[in-house]
Coordinates of N, CA and C in Angstrom, one line a residue:
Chain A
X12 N 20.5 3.9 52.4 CA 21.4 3.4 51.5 C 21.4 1.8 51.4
X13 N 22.4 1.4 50.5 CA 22.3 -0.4 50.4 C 22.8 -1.3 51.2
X14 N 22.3 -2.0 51.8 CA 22.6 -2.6 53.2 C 23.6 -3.9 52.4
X15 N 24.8 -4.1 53.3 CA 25.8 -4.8 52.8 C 26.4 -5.4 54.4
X16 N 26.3 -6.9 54.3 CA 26.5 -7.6 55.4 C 28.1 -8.8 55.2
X17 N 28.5 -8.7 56.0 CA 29.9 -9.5 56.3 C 29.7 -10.6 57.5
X18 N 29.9 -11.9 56.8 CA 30.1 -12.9 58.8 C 31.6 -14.0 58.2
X19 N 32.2 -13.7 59.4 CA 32.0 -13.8 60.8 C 32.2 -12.0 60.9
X20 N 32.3 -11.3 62.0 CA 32.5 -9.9 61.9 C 34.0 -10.4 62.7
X21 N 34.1 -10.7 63.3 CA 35.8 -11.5 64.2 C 35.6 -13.2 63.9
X22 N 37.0 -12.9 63.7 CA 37.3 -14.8 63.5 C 38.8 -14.8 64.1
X23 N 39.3 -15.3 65.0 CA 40.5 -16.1 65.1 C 40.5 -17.6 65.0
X24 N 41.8 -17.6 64.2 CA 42.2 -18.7 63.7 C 43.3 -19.2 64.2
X25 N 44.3 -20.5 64.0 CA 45.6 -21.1 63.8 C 46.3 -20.8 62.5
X26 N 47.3 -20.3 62.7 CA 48.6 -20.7 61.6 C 48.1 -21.7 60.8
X27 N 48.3 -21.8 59.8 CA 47.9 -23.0 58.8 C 46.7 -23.0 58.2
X28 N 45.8 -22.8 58.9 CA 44.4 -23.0 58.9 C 43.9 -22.2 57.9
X29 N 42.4 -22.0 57.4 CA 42.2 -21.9 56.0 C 40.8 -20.9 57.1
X30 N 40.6 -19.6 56.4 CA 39.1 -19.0 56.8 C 38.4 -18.4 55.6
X31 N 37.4 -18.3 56.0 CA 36.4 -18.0 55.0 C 35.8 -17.3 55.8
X32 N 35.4 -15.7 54.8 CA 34.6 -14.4 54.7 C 33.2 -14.6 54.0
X33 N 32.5 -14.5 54.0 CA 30.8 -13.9 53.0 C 31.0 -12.3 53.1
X34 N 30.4 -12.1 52.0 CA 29.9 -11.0 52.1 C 29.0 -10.9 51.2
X35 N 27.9 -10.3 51.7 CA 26.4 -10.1 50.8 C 25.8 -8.7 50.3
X36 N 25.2 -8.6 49.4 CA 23.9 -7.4 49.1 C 22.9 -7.8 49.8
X37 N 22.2 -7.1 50.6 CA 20.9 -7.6 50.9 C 19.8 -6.8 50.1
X38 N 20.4 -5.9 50.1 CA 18.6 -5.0 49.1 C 19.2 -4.7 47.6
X39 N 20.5 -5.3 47.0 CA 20.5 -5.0 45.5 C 21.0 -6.0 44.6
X40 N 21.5 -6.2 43.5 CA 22.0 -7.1 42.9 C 23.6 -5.8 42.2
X41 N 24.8 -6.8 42.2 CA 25.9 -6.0 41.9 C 26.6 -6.7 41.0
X42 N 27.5 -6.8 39.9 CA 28.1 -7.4 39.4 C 29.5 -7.3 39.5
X43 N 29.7 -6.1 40.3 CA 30.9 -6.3 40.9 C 31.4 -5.6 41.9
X44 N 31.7 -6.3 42.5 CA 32.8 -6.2 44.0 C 33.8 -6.2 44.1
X45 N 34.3 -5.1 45.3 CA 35.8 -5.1 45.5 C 36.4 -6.1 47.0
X46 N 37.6 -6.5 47.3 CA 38.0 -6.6 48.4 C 39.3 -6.0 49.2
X47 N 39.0 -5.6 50.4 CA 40.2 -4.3 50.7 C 40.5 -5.3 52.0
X48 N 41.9 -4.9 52.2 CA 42.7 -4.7 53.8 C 42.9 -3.8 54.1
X49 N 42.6 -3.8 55.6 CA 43.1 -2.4 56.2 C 43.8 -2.5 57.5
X50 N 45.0 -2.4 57.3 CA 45.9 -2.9 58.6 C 45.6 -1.9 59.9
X51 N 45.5 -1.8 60.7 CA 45.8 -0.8 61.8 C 46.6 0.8 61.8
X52 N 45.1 1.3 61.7 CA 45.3 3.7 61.6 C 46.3 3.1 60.3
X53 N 45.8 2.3 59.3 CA 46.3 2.9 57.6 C 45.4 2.6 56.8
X54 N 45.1 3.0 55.7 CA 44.1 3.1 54.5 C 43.5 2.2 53.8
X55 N 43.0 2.0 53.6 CA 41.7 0.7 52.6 C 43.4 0.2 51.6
X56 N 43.3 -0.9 51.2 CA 44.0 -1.0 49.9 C 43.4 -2.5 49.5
X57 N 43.1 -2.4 48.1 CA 42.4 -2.6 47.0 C 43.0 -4.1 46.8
X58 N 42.8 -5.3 47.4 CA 43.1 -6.4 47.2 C 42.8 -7.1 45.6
X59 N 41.1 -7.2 45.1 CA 41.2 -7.6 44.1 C 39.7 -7.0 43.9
X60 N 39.7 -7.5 42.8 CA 38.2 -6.9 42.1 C 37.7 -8.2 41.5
X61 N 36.1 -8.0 42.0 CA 35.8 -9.4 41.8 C 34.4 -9.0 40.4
X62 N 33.8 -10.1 39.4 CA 33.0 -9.6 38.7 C 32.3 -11.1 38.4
X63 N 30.5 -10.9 38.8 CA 30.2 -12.3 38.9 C 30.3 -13.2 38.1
X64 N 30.5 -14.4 38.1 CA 30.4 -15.3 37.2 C 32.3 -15.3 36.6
X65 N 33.2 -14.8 36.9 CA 34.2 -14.6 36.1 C 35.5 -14.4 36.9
X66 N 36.9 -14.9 37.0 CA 37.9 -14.9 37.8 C 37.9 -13.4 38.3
X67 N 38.6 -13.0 39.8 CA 38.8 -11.8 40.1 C 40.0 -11.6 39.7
X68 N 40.3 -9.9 39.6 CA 41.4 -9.6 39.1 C 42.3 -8.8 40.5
X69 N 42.9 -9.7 40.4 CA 44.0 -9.1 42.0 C 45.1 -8.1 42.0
X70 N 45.2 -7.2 42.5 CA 46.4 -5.9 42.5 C 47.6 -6.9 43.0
X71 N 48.3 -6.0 42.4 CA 49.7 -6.0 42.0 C 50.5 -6.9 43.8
X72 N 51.2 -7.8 43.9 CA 51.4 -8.1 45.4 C 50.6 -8.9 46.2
X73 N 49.4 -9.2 45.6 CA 48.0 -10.0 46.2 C 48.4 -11.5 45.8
X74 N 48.4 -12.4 46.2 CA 48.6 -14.1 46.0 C 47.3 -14.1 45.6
X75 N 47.0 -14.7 44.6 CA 45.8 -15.2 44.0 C 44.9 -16.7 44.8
X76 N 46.5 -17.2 44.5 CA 46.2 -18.8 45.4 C 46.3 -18.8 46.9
X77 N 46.5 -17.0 48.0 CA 46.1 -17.3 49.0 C 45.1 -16.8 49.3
X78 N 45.0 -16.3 48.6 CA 42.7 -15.2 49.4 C 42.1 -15.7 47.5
X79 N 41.8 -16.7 48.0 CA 40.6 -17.2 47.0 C 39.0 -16.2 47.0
X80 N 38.2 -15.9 45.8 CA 37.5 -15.3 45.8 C 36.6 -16.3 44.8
X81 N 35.6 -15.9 45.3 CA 34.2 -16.7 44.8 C 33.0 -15.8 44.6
X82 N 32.9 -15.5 43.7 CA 31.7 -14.3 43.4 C 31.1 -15.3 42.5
X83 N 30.4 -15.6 43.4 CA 29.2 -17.1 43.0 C 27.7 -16.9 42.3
X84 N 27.4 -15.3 42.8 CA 25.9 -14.7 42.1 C 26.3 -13.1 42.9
X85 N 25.2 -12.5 42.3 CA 25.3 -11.1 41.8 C 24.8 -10.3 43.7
X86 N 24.5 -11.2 44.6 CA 24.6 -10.7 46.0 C 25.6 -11.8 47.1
X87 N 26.7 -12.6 46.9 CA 27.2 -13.1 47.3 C 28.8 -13.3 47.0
X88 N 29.8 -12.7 47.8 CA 31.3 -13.4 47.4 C 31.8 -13.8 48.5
X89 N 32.5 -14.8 48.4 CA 33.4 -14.9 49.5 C 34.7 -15.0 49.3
X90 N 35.6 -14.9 50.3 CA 36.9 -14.5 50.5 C 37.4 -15.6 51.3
X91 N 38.6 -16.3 50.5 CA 39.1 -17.5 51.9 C 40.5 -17.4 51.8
X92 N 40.7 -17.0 53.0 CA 42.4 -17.0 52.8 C 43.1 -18.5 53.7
X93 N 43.7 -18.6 52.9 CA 44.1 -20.2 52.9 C 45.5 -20.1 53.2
X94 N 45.8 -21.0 54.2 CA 47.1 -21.2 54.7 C 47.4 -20.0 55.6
X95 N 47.0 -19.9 56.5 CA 47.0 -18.4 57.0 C 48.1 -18.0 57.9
X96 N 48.3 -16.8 57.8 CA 49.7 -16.7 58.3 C 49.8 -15.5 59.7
X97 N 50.4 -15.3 60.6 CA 49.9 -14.2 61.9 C 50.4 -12.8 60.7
X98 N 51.3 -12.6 59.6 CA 50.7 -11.7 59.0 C 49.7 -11.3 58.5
X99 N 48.7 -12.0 58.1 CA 47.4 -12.3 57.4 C 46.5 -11.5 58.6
X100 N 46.7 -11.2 59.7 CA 45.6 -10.8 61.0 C 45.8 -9.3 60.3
X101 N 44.0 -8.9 59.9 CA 44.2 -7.7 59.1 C 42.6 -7.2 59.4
X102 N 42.4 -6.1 59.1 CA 40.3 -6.2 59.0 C 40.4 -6.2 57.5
X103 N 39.5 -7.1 56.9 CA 39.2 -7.2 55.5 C 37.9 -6.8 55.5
X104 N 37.4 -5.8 54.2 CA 36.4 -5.3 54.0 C 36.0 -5.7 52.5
X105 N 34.5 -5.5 52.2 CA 34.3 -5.9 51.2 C 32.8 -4.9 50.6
X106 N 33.1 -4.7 49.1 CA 31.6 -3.5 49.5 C 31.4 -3.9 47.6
X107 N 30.2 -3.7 47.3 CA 29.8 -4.1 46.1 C 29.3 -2.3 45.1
X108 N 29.7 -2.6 44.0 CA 29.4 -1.3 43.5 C 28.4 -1.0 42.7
X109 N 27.5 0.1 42.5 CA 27.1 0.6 41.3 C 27.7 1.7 40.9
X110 N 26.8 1.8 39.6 CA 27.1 3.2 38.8 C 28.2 4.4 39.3
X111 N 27.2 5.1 40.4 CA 28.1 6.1 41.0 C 28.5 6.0 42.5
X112 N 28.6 4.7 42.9 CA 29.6 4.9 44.4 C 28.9 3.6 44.7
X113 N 29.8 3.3 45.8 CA 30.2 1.9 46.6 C 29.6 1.4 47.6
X114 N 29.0 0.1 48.0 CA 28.4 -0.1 49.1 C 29.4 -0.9 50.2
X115 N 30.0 -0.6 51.5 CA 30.5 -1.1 51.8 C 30.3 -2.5 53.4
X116 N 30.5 -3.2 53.4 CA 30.4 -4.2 54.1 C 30.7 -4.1 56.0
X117 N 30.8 -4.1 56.7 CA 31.1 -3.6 57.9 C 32.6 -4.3 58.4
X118 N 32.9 -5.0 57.9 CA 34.4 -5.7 58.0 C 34.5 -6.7 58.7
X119 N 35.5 -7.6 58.5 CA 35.7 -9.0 59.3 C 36.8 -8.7 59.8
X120 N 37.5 -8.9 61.4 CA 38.9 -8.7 61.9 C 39.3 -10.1 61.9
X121 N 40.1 -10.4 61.0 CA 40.7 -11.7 61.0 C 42.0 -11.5 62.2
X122 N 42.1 -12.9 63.0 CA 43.7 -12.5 64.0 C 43.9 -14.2 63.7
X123 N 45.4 -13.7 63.1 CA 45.9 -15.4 62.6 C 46.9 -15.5 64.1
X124 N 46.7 -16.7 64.8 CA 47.7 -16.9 66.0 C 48.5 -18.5 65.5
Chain B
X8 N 50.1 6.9 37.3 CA 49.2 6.4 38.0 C 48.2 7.7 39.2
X9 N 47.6 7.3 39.4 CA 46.3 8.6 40.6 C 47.1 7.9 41.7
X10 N 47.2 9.2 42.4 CA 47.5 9.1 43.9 C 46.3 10.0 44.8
X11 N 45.8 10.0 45.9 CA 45.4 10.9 46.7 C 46.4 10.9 47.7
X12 N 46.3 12.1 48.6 CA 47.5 12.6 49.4 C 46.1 13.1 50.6
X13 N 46.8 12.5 51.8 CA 46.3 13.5 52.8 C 46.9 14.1 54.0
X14 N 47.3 15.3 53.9 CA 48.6 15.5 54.7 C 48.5 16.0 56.3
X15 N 47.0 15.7 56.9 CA 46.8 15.8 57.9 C 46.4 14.9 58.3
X16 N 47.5 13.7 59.5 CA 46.9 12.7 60.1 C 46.2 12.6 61.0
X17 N 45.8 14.1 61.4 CA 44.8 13.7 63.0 C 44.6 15.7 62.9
X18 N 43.3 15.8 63.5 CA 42.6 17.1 63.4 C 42.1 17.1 64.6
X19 N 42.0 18.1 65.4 CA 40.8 18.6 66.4 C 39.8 19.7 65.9
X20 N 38.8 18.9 66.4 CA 37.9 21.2 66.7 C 37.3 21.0 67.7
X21 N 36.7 21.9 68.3 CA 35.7 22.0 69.3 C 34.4 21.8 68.4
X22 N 33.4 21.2 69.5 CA 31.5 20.9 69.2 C 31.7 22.4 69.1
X23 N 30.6 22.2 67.6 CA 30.6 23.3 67.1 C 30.6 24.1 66.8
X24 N 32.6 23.8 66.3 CA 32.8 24.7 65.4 C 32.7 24.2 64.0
X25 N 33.7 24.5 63.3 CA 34.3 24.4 62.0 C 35.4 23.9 61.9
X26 N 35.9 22.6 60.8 CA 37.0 21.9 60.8 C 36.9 22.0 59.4
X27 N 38.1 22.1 58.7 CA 38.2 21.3 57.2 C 39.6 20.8 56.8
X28 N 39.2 19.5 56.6 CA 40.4 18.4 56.1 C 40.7 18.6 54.7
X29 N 41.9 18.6 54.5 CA 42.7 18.8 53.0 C 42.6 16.9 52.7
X30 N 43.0 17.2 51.4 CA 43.5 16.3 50.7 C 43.5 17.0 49.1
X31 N 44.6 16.3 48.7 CA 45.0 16.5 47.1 C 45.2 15.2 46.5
X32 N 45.1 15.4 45.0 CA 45.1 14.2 43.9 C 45.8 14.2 43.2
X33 N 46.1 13.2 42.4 CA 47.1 13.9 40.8 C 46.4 12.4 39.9
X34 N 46.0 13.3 38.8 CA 45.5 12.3 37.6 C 45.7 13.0 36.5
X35 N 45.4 12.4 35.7 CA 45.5 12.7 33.9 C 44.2 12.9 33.2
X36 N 43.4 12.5 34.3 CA 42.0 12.0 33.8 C 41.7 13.3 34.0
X37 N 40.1 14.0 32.9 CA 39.5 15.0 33.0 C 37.9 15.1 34.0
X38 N 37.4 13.4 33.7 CA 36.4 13.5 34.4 C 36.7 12.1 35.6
X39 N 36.3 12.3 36.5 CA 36.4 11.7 37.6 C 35.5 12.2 38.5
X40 N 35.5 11.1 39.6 CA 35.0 11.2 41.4 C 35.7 11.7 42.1
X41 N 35.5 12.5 43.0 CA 35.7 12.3 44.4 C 34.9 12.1 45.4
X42 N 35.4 11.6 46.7 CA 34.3 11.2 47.7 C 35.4 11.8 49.1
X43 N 34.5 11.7 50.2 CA 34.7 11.5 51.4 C 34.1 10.6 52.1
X44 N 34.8 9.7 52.9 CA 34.4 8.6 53.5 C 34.4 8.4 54.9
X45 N 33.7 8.3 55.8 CA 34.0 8.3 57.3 C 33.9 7.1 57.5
X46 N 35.2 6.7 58.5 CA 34.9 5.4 58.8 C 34.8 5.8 60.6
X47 N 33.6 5.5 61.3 CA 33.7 5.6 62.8 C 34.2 4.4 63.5
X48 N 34.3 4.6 64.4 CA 34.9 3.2 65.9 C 34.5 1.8 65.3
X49 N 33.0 1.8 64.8 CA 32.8 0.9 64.1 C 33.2 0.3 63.0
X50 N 34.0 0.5 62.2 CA 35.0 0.9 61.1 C 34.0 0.7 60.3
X51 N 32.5 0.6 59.9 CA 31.6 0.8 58.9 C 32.0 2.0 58.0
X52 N 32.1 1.5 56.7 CA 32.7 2.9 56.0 C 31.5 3.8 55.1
X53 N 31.2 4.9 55.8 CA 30.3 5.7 55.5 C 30.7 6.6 54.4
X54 N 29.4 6.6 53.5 CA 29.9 8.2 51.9 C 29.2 9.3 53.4
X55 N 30.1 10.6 52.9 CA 30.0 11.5 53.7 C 29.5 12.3 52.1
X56 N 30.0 12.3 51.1 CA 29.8 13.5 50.0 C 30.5 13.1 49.0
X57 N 30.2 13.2 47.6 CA 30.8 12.9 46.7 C 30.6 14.2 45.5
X58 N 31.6 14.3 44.4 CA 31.8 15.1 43.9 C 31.9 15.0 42.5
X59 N 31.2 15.2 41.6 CA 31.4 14.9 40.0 C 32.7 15.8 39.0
X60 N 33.3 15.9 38.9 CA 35.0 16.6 38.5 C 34.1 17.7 37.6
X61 N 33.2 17.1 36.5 CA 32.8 18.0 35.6 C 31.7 19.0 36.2
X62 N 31.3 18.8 37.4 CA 30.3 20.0 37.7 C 31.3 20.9 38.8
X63 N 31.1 22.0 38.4 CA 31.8 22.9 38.6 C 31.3 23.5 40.3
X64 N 30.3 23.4 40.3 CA 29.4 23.9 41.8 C 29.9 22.4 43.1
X65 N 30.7 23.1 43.8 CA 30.9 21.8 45.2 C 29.7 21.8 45.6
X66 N 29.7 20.5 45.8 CA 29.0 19.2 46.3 C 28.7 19.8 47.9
X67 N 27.4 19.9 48.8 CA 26.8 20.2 49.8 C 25.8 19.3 50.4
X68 N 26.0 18.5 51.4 CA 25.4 17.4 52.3 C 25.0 18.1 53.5
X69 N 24.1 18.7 54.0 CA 23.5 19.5 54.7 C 24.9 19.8 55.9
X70 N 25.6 19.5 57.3 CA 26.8 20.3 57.3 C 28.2 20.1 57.1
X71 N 28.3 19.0 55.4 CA 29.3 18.8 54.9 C 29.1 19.3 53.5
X72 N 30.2 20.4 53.4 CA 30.6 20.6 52.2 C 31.7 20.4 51.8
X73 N 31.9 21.0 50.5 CA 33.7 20.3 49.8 C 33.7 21.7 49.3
X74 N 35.6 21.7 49.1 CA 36.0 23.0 48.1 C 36.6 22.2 47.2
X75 N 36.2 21.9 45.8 CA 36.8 21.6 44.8 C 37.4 22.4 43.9
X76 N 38.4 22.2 43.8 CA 39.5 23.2 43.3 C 39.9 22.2 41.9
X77 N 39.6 22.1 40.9 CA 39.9 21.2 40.0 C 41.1 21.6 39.3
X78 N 41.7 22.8 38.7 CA 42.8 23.2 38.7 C 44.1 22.6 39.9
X79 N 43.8 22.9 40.6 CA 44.6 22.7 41.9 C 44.3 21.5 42.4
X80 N 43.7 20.5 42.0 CA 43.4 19.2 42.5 C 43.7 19.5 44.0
X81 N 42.6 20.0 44.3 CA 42.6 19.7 45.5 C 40.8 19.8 46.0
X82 N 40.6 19.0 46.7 CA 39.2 18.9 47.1 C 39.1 18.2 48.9
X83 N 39.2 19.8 49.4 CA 39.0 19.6 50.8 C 37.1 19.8 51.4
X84 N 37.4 18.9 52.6 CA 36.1 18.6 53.1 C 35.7 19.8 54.3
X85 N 34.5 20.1 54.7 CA 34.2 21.5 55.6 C 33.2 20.7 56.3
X86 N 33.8 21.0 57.6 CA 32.3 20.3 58.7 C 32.1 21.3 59.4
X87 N 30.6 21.7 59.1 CA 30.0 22.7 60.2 C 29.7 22.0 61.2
X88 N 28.9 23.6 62.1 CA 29.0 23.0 63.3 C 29.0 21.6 63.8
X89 N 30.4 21.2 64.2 CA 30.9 20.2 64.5 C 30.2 19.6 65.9
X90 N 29.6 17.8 65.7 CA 29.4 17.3 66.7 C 30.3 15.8 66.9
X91 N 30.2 15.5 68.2 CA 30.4 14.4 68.6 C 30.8 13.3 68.1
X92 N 29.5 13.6 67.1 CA 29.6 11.5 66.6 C 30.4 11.6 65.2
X93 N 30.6 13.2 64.8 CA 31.5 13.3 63.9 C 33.3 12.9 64.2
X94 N 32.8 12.4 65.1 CA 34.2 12.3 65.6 C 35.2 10.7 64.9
X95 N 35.4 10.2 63.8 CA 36.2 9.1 63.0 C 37.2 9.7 62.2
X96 N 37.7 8.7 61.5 CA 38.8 8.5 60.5 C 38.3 9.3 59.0
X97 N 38.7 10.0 58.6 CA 38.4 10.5 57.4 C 38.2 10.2 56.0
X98 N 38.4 9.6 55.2 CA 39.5 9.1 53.6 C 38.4 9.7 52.9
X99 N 39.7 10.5 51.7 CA 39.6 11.1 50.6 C 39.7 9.7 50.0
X100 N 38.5 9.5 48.6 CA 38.8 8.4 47.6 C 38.7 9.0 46.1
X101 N 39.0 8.7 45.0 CA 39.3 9.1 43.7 C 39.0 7.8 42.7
X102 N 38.0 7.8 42.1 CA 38.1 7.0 41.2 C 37.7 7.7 39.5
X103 N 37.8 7.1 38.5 CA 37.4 7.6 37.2 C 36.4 7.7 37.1
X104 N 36.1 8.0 36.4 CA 34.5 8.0 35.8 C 34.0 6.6 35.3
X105 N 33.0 6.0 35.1 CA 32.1 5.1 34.6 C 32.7 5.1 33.0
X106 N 32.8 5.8 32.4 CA 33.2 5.9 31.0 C 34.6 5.5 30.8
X107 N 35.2 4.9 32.1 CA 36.5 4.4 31.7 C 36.9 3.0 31.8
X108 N 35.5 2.7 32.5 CA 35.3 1.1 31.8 C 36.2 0.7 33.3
X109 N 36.8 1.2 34.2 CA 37.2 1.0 35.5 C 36.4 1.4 36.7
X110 N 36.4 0.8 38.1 CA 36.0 1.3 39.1 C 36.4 1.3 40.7
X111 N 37.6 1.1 40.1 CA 38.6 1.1 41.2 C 38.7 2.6 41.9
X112 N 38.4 2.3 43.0 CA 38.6 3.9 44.1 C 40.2 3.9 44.5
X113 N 40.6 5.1 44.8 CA 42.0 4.7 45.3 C 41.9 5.6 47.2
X114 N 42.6 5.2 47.5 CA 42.2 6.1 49.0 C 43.3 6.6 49.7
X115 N 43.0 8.0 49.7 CA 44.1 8.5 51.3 C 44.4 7.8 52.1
X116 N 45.3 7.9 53.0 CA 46.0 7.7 54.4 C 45.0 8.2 55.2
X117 N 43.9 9.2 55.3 CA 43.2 9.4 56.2 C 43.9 9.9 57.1
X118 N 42.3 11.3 57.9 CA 42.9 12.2 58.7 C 41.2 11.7 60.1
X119 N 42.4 11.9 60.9 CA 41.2 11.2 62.4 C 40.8 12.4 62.9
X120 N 39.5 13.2 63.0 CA 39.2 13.8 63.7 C 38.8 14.0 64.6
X121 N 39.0 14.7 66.3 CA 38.6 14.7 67.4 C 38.0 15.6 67.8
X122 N 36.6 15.4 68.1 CA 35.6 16.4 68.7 C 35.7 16.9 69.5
X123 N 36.1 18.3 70.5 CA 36.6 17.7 71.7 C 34.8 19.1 72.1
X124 N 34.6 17.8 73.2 CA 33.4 18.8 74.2 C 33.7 20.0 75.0

C-alpha cells in the first residue's frame, strides 16, 4: 500500500509555543488530504480537509487560525498549531486520499506542557 | 447527518478462534463505503476490508470477512482463526461514494480486541 510519513512522531512543547506537523506521500501524488485528532481510547475526528493549492475546509468547532494548514503540493501538508494550549496535547493524524480509500500517516503525539 | 455506532467497546477471543465486531450506520445515501480499520499499539491505522454498499456479495480478505446487511445497516466484521497480532483497536468508517463529490469518512468509537493465548 501507499507509504505516508509524519515528523516529528512526538513533540513536546510549552504553553504558548507554536508546532508544526509534515506530513508526506512518499510513493503517490494526492490532492487531497484529511487531518484528524484522536484524544486517548476515542475515535479519529475529522479536523479539516485539506485540497492542494486551495484553503482547507475545517469541521464545525476547529479554529481555523489555531491549526494552520498548508497543502503546499500534491505530496506535502503541514499542520501548525499555534499558540498551544495543554488542551491541544492530542495524537494528530494525517492520511491523503484516493478514489477508493485513504492512506494514513503514522501520527504525531503532540504533549502541550 | 451519517452516524456509525459501535456498541462494543472491548472484545476477547481466544488464538484461534472466532470473534465478530458489530457496528451499525444510519444514512440516506444509497451508495456508499464501508471499511474496517485496525489501528495496533502502534496507532498506524490499517484498511482491514472494505465494502462497496452496491455489491451485494461481502467483501473477504483472506481471515477477515464482513456481514453486510444493507437493509439493516449493519455491517459487522468476522476474524477467523484469531491471532496475536490481531490483537488492536477496531473502527468501523462510512463514507459516500466518489459520485458525491465528498470524501469525508466518518468513524466509530471503536471496539479493542484482546487475543488471549
Amino acid at each position: 500500500g501507499a507509504v505516508v510519513s509524519q515528523h516529528p512522531s512526538r513533540v513536546i512543547c510549552k504553553s504558548g509555543t507554536s508546532v508544526k506537523i509534515e506530513c508526506r506521500s512518499l510513493d503517490f501524488q494526492a490532492t487531497t488530504m484529511f487531518w484528524y485528532r484522536q484524544f486517548p481510547k476515542q475515535s479519529l475526528m475529522l479536523m479539516a480537509t485539506s485540497n492542494e493549492g486551495s484553503k482547507a475546509t475545517y469541521e464545525q468547532g476547529v479554529e481555523k487560525d489555531k491549526f494552520l494548514i498548508n497543502h503546499a503540493s500534491l505530496t506535502l501538508s503541514t499542520l501548525t498549531v499555534t499558540s498551544a494550549h495543554p488542551e491541544d496535547s492530542s495524537f494528530y493524524i494525517c492520511s491523503f486520499r484516493t478514489e477508493s480509500e485513504q492512506y494514513f500517516g503514522p501520527g504525531t503525539r503532540l504533549t502541550v506542557t | 447527518a451519517q452516524t456509525v455506532t459501535q456498541s462494543q467497546p472491548e472484545m476477547s477471543v481466544q488464538e484461534a478462534e472466532t470473534v465478530t465486531l458489530s457496528c451499525t450506520y444510519d444514512t440516506s445515501e444509497s451508495d456508499y463505503y464501508l471499511f474496517w480499520y485496525k489501528q495496533p499499539p502502534s496507532r498506524q491505522m490499517i484498511l482491514v476490508i472494505r465494502q462497496e454498499a452496491y455489491k451485494q456479495q461481502n467483501a473477504t480478505e483472506n481471515r477477515f470477512s464482513v456481514n453486510f446487511q444493507k437493509a439493516a445497516k449493519s455491517f459487522s466484521l468476522k476474524i477467523s482463526d484469531s491471532q496475536l497480532g490481531d490483537a488492536a483497536m477496531y473502527f468501523c468508517a462510512y463514507r459516500k461514494a466518489p459520485t458525491s463529490g465528498t470524501y469525508k469518512y466518518i468513524f466509530g468509537t471503536g471496539t479493542r480486541l484482546k487475543v488471549l493465548a
